[in-house]
Each structure stands twice: as structure tokens, then as C-alpha cells.
PDB file of C-alpha atoms in Angstrom:
ATOM      1  CA  MET V   1     -43.122  29.838 232.208  1.00 45.00           C
ATOM      2  CA  PRO V   2     -42.344  30.014 228.473  1.00 47.00           C
ATOM      3  CA  LYS V   3     -45.150  30.644 226.058  1.00 48.00           C
ATOM      4  CA  THR V   4     -46.007  27.849 223.686  1.00 45.00           C
ATOM      5  CA  ALA V   5     -46.342  28.836 220.071  1.00 47.00           C
ATOM      6  CA  THR V   6     -49.578  27.806 218.478  1.00 64.00           C
ATOM      7  CA  ALA V   7     -49.718  27.717 214.727  1.00 83.00           C
ATOM      8  CA  THR V   8     -52.330  29.968 213.209  1.00 87.00           C
ATOM      9  CA  PRO V   9     -54.956  27.835 211.515  1.00 95.00           C
ATOM     10  CA  THR V  10     -55.397  28.026 207.776  1.00 96.00           C
ATOM     11  CA  PHE V  11     -58.366  27.071 205.637  1.00 97.00           C
ATOM     12  CA  ALA V  12     -56.451  23.938 204.675  1.00 97.00           C
ATOM     13  CA  SER V  13     -55.683  22.963 208.274  1.00 97.00           C
ATOM     14  CA  LEU V  14     -59.296  23.543 209.319  1.00 98.00           C
ATOM     15  CA  ALA V  15     -60.551  21.377 206.450  1.00 97.00           C
ATOM     16  CA  GLN V  16     -57.998  18.707 207.356  1.00 97.00           C
ATOM     17  CA  ARG V  17     -59.011  18.693 211.010  1.00 97.00           C
ATOM     18  CA  HIS V  18     -62.803  19.129 210.773  1.00 97.00           C
ATOM     19  CA  GLY V  19     -63.747  18.158 207.221  1.00 97.00           C
ATOM     20  CA  ARG V  20     -64.790  14.565 207.930  1.00 96.00           C
ATOM     21  CA  ASP V  21     -66.930  15.502 210.918  1.00 97.00           C
ATOM     22  CA  LEU V  22     -68.628  18.354 209.087  1.00 97.00           C
ATOM     23  CA  ALA V  23     -69.162  16.145 206.030  1.00 96.00           C
ATOM     24  CA  TYR V  24     -70.851  13.487 208.166  1.00 96.00           C
ATOM     25  CA  ILE V  25     -73.276  16.066 209.525  1.00 96.00           C
ATOM     26  CA  ALA V  26     -73.886  17.702 206.146  1.00 96.00           C
ATOM     27  CA  ARG V  27     -74.541  14.335 204.455  1.00 94.00           C
ATOM     28  CA  GLN V  28     -77.632  13.925 206.622  1.00 93.00           C
ATOM     29  CA  HIS V  29     -79.187  16.864 204.774  1.00 82.00           C
ATOM     30  CA  THR V  30     -80.886  15.667 201.604  1.00 72.00           C
ATOM     31  CA  ASN V  31     -79.983  18.837 199.677  1.00 73.00           C
ATOM     32  CA  SER V  32     -76.293  18.739 200.551  1.00 73.00           C
ATOM     33  CA  THR V  33     -73.535  17.937 198.091  1.00 83.00           C
ATOM     34  CA  VAL V  34     -70.511  16.854 200.083  1.00 90.00           C
ATOM     35  CA  PRO V  35     -67.066  16.677 198.459  1.00 90.00           C
ATOM     36  CA  ASP V  36     -65.502  13.231 198.077  1.00 90.00           C
ATOM     37  CA  ASP V  37     -62.539  14.291 200.192  1.00 94.00           C
ATOM     38  CA  PRO V  38     -63.677  16.977 202.631  1.00 95.00           C
ATOM     39  CA  THR V  39     -60.208  17.173 204.168  1.00 95.00           C
ATOM     40  CA  SER V  40     -58.607  18.771 201.121  1.00 95.00           C
ATOM     41  CA  ILE V  41     -61.072  21.431 200.030  1.00 97.00           C
ATOM     42  CA  ASP V  42     -60.544  25.104 199.351  1.00 97.00           C
ATOM     43  CA  ALA V  43     -61.864  27.995 201.440  1.00 97.00           C
ATOM     44  CA  THR V  44     -65.101  28.375 199.489  1.00 97.00           C
ATOM     45  CA  ALA V  45     -65.928  24.673 199.732  1.00 97.00           C
ATOM     46  CA  LEU V  46     -65.129  24.686 203.461  1.00 98.00           C
ATOM     47  CA  ILE V  47     -67.497  27.587 204.056  1.00 98.00           C
ATOM     48  CA  GLU V  48     -70.201  25.798 202.077  1.00 96.00           C
ATOM     49  CA  LEU V  49     -69.628  22.579 204.033  1.00 97.00           C
ATOM     50  CA  VAL V  50     -69.909  24.396 207.371  1.00 97.00           C
ATOM     51  CA  ASN V  51     -73.109  26.096 206.194  1.00 96.00           C
ATOM     52  CA  ASP V  52     -74.578  22.756 205.046  1.00 95.00           C
ATOM     53  CA  ALA V  53     -73.771  21.136 208.392  1.00 96.00           C
ATOM     54  CA  ALA V  54     -75.295  24.098 210.248  1.00 96.00           C
ATOM     55  CA  SER V  55     -78.401  23.896 208.089  1.00 95.00           C
ATOM     56  CA  PHE V  56     -78.923  20.238 208.904  1.00 96.00           C
ATOM     57  CA  LEU V  57     -78.356  20.770 212.614  1.00 96.00           C
ATOM     58  CA  GLU V  58     -80.951  23.524 212.555  1.00 96.00           C
ATOM     59  CA  LEU V  59     -83.456  21.167 210.901  1.00 93.00           C
ATOM     60  CA  ALA V  60     -82.594  18.497 213.462  1.00 93.00           C
ATOM     61  CA  ARG V  61     -83.303  20.986 216.273  1.00 94.00           C
ATOM     62  CA  HIS V  62     -79.705  21.110 217.462  1.00 95.00           C
ATOM     63  CA  ASP V  63     -80.045  24.857 217.745  1.00 96.00           C
ATOM     64  CA  GLN V  64     -76.945  25.622 219.790  1.00 97.00           C
ATOM     65  CA  ASP V  65     -74.688  23.542 217.540  1.00 97.00           C
ATOM     66  CA  ALA V  66     -76.291  25.090 214.449  1.00 97.00           C
ATOM     67  CA  GLU V  67     -75.624  28.580 215.803  1.00 98.00           C
ATOM     68  CA  THR V  68     -72.030  27.651 216.574  1.00 98.00           C
ATOM     69  CA  LEU V  69     -71.450  26.460 213.016  1.00 98.00           C
ATOM     70  CA  GLU V  70     -73.265  29.470 211.562  1.00 98.00           C
ATOM     71  CA  SER V  71     -70.877  31.699 213.519  1.00 98.00           C
ATOM     72  CA  ALA V  72     -67.929  29.672 212.229  1.00 98.00           C
ATOM     73  CA  ALA V  73     -69.155  30.065 208.643  1.00 98.00           C
ATOM     74  CA  LEU V  74     -69.480  33.832 209.085  1.00 98.00           C
ATOM     75  CA  LEU V  75     -65.971  34.075 210.499  1.00 98.00           C
ATOM     76  CA  LEU V  76     -64.597  31.921 207.687  1.00 98.00           C
ATOM     77  CA  THR V  77     -66.316  34.134 205.138  1.00 98.00           C
ATOM     78  CA  GLU V  78     -64.870  37.241 206.784  1.00 98.00           C
ATOM     79  CA  ALA V  79     -61.430  35.615 206.848  1.00 97.00           C
ATOM     80  CA  HIS V  80     -61.712  34.674 203.180  1.00 97.00           C
ATOM     81  CA  ASN V  81     -62.421  38.304 202.323  1.00 96.00           C
ATOM     82  CA  ALA V  82     -59.963  39.811 204.827  1.00 95.00           C
ATOM     83  CA  ASP V  83     -56.518  41.192 204.251  1.00 92.00           C
ATOM     84  CA  ASP V  84     -53.433  39.315 205.438  1.00 89.00           C
ATOM     85  CA  VAL V  85     -53.347  41.282 208.694  1.00 91.00           C
ATOM     86  CA  ASP V  86     -56.873  40.413 209.861  1.00 94.00           C
ATOM     87  CA  GLN V  87     -57.165  36.905 208.458  1.00 96.00           C
ATOM     88  CA  PRO V  88     -55.196  35.011 211.161  1.00 96.00           C
ATOM     89  CA  ALA V  89     -57.344  36.351 214.017  1.00 96.00           C
ATOM     90  CA  LEU V  90     -60.553  35.506 212.159  1.00 97.00           C
ATOM     91  CA  LEU V  91     -59.318  31.989 211.415  1.00 97.00           C
ATOM     92  CA  ARG V  92     -58.407  31.462 215.087  1.00 97.00           C
ATOM     93  CA  ARG V  93     -61.924  32.536 216.105  1.00 97.00           C
ATOM     94  CA  ALA V  94     -63.466  30.233 213.480  1.00 98.00           C
ATOM     95  CA  ALA V  95     -61.296  27.371 214.739  1.00 97.00           C
ATOM     96  CA  ARG V  96     -62.684  27.803 218.244  1.00 97.00           C
ATOM     97  CA  HIS V  97     -66.222  27.505 216.869  1.00 97.00           C
ATOM     98  CA  LEU V  98     -65.288  24.390 214.898  1.00 98.00           C
ATOM     99  CA  SER V  99     -63.517  22.733 217.824  1.00 96.00           C
ATOM    100  CA  ASP V 100     -66.598  20.735 218.831  1.00 95.00           C
ATOM    101  CA  SER V 101     -67.385  19.418 215.336  1.00 96.00           C
ATOM    102  CA  TYR V 102     -66.224  15.918 216.306  1.00 96.00           C
ATOM    103  CA  ASP V 103     -68.530  15.881 219.336  1.00 95.00           C
ATOM    104  CA  MET V 104     -71.410  17.218 217.226  1.00 96.00           C
ATOM    105  CA  ALA V 105     -70.920  14.446 214.669  1.00 96.00           C
ATOM    106  CA  CYS V 106     -70.643  11.740 217.352  1.00 94.00           C
ATOM    107  CA  GLU V 107     -73.780  12.960 219.112  1.00 94.00           C
ATOM    108  CA  LEU V 108     -75.668  12.953 215.832  1.00 94.00           C
ATOM    109  CA  ALA V 109     -74.441   9.457 214.969  1.00 94.00           C
ATOM    110  CA  ASP V 110     -75.608   8.228 218.380  1.00 93.00           C
ATOM    111  CA  GLU V 111     -79.034   9.765 217.817  1.00 93.00           C
ATOM    112  CA  LEU V 112     -79.292   8.160 214.408  1.00 90.00           C
ATOM    113  CA  GLY V 113     -78.113   4.791 215.686  1.00 92.00           C
ATOM    114  CA  ASP V 114     -75.221   4.950 213.241  1.00 90.00           C
ATOM    115  CA  ASP V 115     -71.946   3.322 214.259  1.00 85.00           C
ATOM    116  CA  HIS V 116     -70.026   5.586 211.915  1.00 77.00           C
ATOM    117  CA  ASP V 117     -66.280   5.308 212.502  1.00 75.00           C
ATOM    118  CA  PHE V 118     -64.872   8.764 213.052  1.00 67.00           C
TER     119      PHE V 118
END
């Protein structure tokens, strides 16, 4: 069976894919400043957005989801500081942690009684 090639995620592709979901979560935090377009942010803003979303989930007692996003933020930070050789592996690991951001946002919206359109 041939192997399928999977593109290595980039900061831009992760923001594009998860930015809206993370922004929804982060907006629930009163101290959060969410970018107008969270799908086209740079690496630093993405890391900040993930940290803000994790912070809110921790306050909301979604401990497992908060830990998942905290791990993603750490991996993104490491990737941002890594050389070109190590960065792809770190971004792939961060992407796995971010893969449930849509479900996290939907669950939160349900709890809040918000019919937010994702």
C-alpha cells in the first residue's frame, strides 16, 4: 500500500485551521484580546491565542482541554524557537494537540447556550 504524503503543518496553516475555534474560546476570557482575523496571525499571536484559550478553559474547569492546549502552546513556542530541522516535528506534535479545538469550542458553546456558527 503506498504511503500518503501529509503536508507538514506551518504556523499559518494551524492558524487557518484552528484560529476561529481558539478565538471563540479565548473570547470568553474577560482579559483576552483576540485578533480580528484569527486565521491569518503570525506565530507569536497564535501562541498567545492558544495560551488565552487554555487559560479560559482552566478557569471554566475544563482541565483536560486546558492541559491539551497548554501542551500545544509549549510545542508551538519550541517550534518558533527551533531550527529548520526540528521545527516540522514540533509543529506536527502541536497540530495533534490542536486537533480537538473545534470540539472544545462546540462543547463550550453548548454549555453557554450559545448557538455560535462554527
